[in-house]
CSV table of C-alpha atoms in Angstrom, one decimal:
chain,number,residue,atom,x,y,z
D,1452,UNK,CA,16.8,-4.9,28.7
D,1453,UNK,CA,16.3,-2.3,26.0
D,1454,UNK,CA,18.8,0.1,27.9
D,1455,UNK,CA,21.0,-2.5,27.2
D,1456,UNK,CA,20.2,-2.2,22.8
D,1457,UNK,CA,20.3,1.6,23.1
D,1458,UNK,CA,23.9,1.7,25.0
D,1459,UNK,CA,25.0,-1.3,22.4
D,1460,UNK,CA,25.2,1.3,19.4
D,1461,UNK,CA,27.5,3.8,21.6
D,1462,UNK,CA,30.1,0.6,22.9
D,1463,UNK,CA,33.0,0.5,21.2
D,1464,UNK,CA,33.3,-3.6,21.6
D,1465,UNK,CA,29.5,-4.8,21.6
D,1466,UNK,CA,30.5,-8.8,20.9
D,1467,UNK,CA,32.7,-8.5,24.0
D,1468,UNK,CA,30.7,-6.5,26.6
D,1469,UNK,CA,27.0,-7.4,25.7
D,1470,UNK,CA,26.9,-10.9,26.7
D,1471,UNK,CA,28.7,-9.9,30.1
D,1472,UNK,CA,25.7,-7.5,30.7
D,1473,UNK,CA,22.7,-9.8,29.6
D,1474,UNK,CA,23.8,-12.2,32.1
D,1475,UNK,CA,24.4,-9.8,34.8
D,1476,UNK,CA,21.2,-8.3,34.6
D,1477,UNK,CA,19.7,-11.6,34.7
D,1478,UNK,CA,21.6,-12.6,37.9
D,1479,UNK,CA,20.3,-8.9,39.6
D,1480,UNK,CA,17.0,-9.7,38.1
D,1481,UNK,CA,16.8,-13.1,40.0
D,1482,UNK,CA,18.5,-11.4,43.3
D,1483,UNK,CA,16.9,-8.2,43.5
D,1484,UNK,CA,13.3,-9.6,42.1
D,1485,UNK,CA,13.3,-13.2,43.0
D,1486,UNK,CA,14.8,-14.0,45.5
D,1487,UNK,CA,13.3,-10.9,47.4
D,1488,UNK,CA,9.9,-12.1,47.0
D,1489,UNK,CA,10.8,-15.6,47.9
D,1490,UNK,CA,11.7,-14.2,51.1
D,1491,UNK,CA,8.8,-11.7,51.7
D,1492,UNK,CA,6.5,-15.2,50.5
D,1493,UNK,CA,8.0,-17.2,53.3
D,1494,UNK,CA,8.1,-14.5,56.3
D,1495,UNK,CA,4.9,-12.9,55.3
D,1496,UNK,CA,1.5,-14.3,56.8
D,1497,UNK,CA,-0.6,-15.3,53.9
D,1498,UNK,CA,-3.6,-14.2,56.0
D,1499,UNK,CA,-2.0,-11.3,57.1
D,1500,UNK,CA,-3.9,-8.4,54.8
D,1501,UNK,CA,-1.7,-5.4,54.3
D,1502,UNK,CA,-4.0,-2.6,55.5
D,1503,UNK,CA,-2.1,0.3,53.4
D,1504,UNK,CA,1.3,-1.2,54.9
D,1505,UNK,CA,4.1,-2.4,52.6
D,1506,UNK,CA,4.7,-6.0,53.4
D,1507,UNK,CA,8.5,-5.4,53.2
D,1508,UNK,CA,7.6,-2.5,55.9
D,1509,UNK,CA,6.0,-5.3,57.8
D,1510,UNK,CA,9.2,-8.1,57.7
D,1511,UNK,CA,11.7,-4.9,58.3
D,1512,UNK,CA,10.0,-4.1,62.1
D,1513,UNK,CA,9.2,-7.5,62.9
D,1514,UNK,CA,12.9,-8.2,62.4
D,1515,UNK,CA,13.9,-5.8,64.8
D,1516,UNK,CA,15.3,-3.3,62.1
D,1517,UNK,CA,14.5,0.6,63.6
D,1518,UNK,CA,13.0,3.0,61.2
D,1519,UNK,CA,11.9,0.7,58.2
D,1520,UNK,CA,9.2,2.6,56.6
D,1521,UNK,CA,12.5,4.9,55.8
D,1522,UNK,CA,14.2,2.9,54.9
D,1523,UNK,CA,11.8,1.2,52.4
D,1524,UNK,CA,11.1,5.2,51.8
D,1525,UNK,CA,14.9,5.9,50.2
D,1526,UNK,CA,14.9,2.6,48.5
D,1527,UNK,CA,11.8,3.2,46.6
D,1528,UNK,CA,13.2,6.8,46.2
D,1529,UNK,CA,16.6,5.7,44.6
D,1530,UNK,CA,15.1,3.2,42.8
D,1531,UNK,CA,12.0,5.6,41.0
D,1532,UNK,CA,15.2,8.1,40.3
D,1533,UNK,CA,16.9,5.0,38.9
D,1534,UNK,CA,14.3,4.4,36.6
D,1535,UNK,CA,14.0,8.2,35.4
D,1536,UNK,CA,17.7,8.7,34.6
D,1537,UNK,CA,17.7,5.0,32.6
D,1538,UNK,CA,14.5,6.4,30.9
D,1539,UNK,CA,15.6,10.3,30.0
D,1540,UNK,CA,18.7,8.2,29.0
D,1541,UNK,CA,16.8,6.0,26.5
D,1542,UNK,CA,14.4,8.5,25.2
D,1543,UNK,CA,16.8,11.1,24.5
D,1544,UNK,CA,19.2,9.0,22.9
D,1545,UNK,CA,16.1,7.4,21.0
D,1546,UNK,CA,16.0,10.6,19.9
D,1547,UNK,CA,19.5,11.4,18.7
D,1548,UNK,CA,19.2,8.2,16.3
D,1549,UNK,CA,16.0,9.0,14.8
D,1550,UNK,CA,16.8,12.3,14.0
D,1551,UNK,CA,20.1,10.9,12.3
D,1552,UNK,CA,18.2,8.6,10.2
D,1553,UNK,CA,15.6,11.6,9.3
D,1554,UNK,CA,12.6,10.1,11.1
D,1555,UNK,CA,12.7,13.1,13.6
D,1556,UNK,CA,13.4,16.5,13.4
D,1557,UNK,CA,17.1,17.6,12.5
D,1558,UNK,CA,17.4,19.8,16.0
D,1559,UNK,CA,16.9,16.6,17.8
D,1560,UNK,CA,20.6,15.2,16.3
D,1561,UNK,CA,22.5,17.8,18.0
D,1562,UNK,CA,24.7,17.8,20.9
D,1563,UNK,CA,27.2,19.6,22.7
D,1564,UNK,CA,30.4,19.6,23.3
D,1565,UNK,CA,30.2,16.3,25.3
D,1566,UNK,CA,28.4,14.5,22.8
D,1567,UNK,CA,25.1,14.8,24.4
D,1568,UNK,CA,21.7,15.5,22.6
D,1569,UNK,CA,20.4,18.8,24.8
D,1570,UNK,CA,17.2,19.3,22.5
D,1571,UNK,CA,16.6,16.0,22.7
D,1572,UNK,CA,16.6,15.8,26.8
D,1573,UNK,CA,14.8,18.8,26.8
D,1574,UNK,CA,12.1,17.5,24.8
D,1575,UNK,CA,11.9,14.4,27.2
D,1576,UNK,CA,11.8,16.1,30.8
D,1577,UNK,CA,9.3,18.4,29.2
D,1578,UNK,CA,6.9,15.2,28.2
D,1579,UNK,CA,7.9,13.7,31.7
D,1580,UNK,CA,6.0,16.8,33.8
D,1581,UNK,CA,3.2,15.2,32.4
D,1582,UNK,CA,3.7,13.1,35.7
D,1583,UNK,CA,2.5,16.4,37.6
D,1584,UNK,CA,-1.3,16.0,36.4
D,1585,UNK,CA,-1.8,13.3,39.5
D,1586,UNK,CA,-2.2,17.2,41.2
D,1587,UNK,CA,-5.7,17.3,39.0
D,1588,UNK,CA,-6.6,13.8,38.5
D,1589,UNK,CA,-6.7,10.7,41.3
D,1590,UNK,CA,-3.4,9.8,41.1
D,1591,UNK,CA,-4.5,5.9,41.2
D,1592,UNK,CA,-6.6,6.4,38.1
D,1593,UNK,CA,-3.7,8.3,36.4
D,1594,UNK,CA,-1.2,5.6,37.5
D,1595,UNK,CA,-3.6,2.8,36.1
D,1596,UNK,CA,-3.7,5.5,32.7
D,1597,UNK,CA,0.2,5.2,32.7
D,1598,UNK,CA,0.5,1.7,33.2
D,1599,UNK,CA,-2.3,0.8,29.7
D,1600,UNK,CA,-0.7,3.0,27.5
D,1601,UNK,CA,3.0,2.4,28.4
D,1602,UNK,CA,2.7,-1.5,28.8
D,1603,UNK,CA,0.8,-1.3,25.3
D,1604,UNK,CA,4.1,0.3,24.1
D,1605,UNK,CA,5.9,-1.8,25.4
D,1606,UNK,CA,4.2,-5.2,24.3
D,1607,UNK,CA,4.3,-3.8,20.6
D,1608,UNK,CA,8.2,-3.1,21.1
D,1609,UNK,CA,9.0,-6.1,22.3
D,1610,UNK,CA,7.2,-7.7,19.4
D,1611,UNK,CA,9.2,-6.1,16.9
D,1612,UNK,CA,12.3,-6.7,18.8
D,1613,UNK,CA,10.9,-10.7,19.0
D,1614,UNK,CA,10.2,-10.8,15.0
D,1615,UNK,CA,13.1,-8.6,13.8
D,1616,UNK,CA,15.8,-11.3,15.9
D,1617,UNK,CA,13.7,-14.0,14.4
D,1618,UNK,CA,13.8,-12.5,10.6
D,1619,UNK,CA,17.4,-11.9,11.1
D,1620,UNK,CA,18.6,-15.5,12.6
D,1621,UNK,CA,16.6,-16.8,9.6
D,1622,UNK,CA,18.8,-14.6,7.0
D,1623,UNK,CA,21.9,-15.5,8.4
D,1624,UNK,CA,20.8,-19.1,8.3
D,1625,UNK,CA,19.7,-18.7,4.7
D,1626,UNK,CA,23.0,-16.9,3.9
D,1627,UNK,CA,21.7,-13.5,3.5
D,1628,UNK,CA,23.7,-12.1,6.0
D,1629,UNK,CA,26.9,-13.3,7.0
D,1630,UNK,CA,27.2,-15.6,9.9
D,1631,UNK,CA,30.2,-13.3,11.6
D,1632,UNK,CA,27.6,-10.8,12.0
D,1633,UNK,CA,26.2,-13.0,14.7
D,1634,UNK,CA,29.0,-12.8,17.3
D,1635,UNK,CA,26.4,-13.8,20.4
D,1636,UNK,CA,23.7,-16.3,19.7
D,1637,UNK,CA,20.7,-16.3,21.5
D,1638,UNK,CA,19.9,-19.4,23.7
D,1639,UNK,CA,17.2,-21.7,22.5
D,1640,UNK,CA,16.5,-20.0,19.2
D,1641,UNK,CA,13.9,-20.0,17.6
D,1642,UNK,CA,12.1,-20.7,20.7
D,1643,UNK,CA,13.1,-17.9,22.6
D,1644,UNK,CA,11.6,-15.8,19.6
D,1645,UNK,CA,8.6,-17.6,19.3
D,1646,UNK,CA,7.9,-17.1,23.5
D,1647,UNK,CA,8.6,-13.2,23.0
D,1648,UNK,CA,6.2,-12.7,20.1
D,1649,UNK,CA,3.5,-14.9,21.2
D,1650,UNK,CA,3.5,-14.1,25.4
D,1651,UNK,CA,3.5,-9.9,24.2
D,1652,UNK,CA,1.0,-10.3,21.9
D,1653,UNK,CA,-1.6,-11.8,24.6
D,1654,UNK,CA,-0.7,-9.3,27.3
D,1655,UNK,CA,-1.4,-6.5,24.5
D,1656,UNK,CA,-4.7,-8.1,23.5
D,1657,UNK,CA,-5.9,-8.3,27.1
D,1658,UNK,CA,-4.9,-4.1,27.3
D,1659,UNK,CA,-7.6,-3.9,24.5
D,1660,UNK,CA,-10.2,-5.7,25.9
């Protein structure tokens, strides 16, 4: 979902194409996400232990389908490159934005010919080999590392992203701001806010204890 904030500054008609996204995401969310384990919940034996064998591994060969530890091999493949490109994407760009705004170094703010920030990139795939330590340390106690300090991250970003929407509904309300500036209004505001701020802030607090 913060992809989607990042790529909203470069769109040409945000009002338009934003809430078409949002609730496309959503729908992929609940398809990809929920219904998926719905399915592996229901075929999968509850009693059944997965002995170092991905469950969906497990429903792919008991359903007849030939090579499914491939299979479930280029998925997770795709998807972890997925998940790179979206993040060099958001970093970079992260970047870029910053350095316009003068709270990162000038050489980060310039592009190419295409429009795209190569310092800034660079800077990101460089901080991204950090990845190849697992050759030195456990690679389960590095990924359990990764997952602390990034979910930290991203509980105090989503906080701010929680308490600046909530700030900003308020102004406009107030007549601060004027109300056209709010082309796509949040569903169940404030309480959507309130959830964001308050559900975050626990899941931090239980990365500090």
């Amino acid at each position: 979902m913060e992809l989607v904030g990042n790529a909203a500054g470069e769109t040409e008609s945000p009002h338009a194409i934003l809430p078409k996204v949002i609730l496309g995401i959503g729908l992929r969310i609940i398809l990809f996400y929920g219904l998926a384990i719905a399915v592996l919940a229901l075929v999968y034996p509850h009693k059944l232990a997965p002995n170092g064998q991905s469950p969906f591994v497990w429903v792919f060969s008991h359903a007849g389908i030939p090579g499914a530890d491939t299979l479930m091999t280029l998925v997770i493949f795709s998807a972890a490159v997925s998940a790179a490109n979206s993040a060099i994407y958001a970093s970079s760009r992260m970047l870029w934005s910053m350095a316009g705004d003068r709270f990162a170094p000038a050489c980060f703010g310039k592009t190419n010919g295409g429009g795209v920030p190569v310092y800034a990139i660079l800077i990101t795939v460089l901080l991204a080999l950090v990845s190849l330590l697992t050759r030195y340390i456990p690679a389960q106690q590095f990924y359990l590392y990764l997952i602390a300090s990034t979910g930290q991250v991203g509980c105090l970003a989503w906080i701010t992203i929680g308490w600046c929407q909530y700030r900003f509904r308020q102004s406009v309300c107030n007549g601060t701001y004027a109300s056209d500036l709010l082309r796509y209004r949040s569903p169940l505001f404030p309480w959507t806010a309130r959830f964001v701020i308050i559900t975050n802030f626990c899941h931090y607090g239980r990365y500090l204890v």
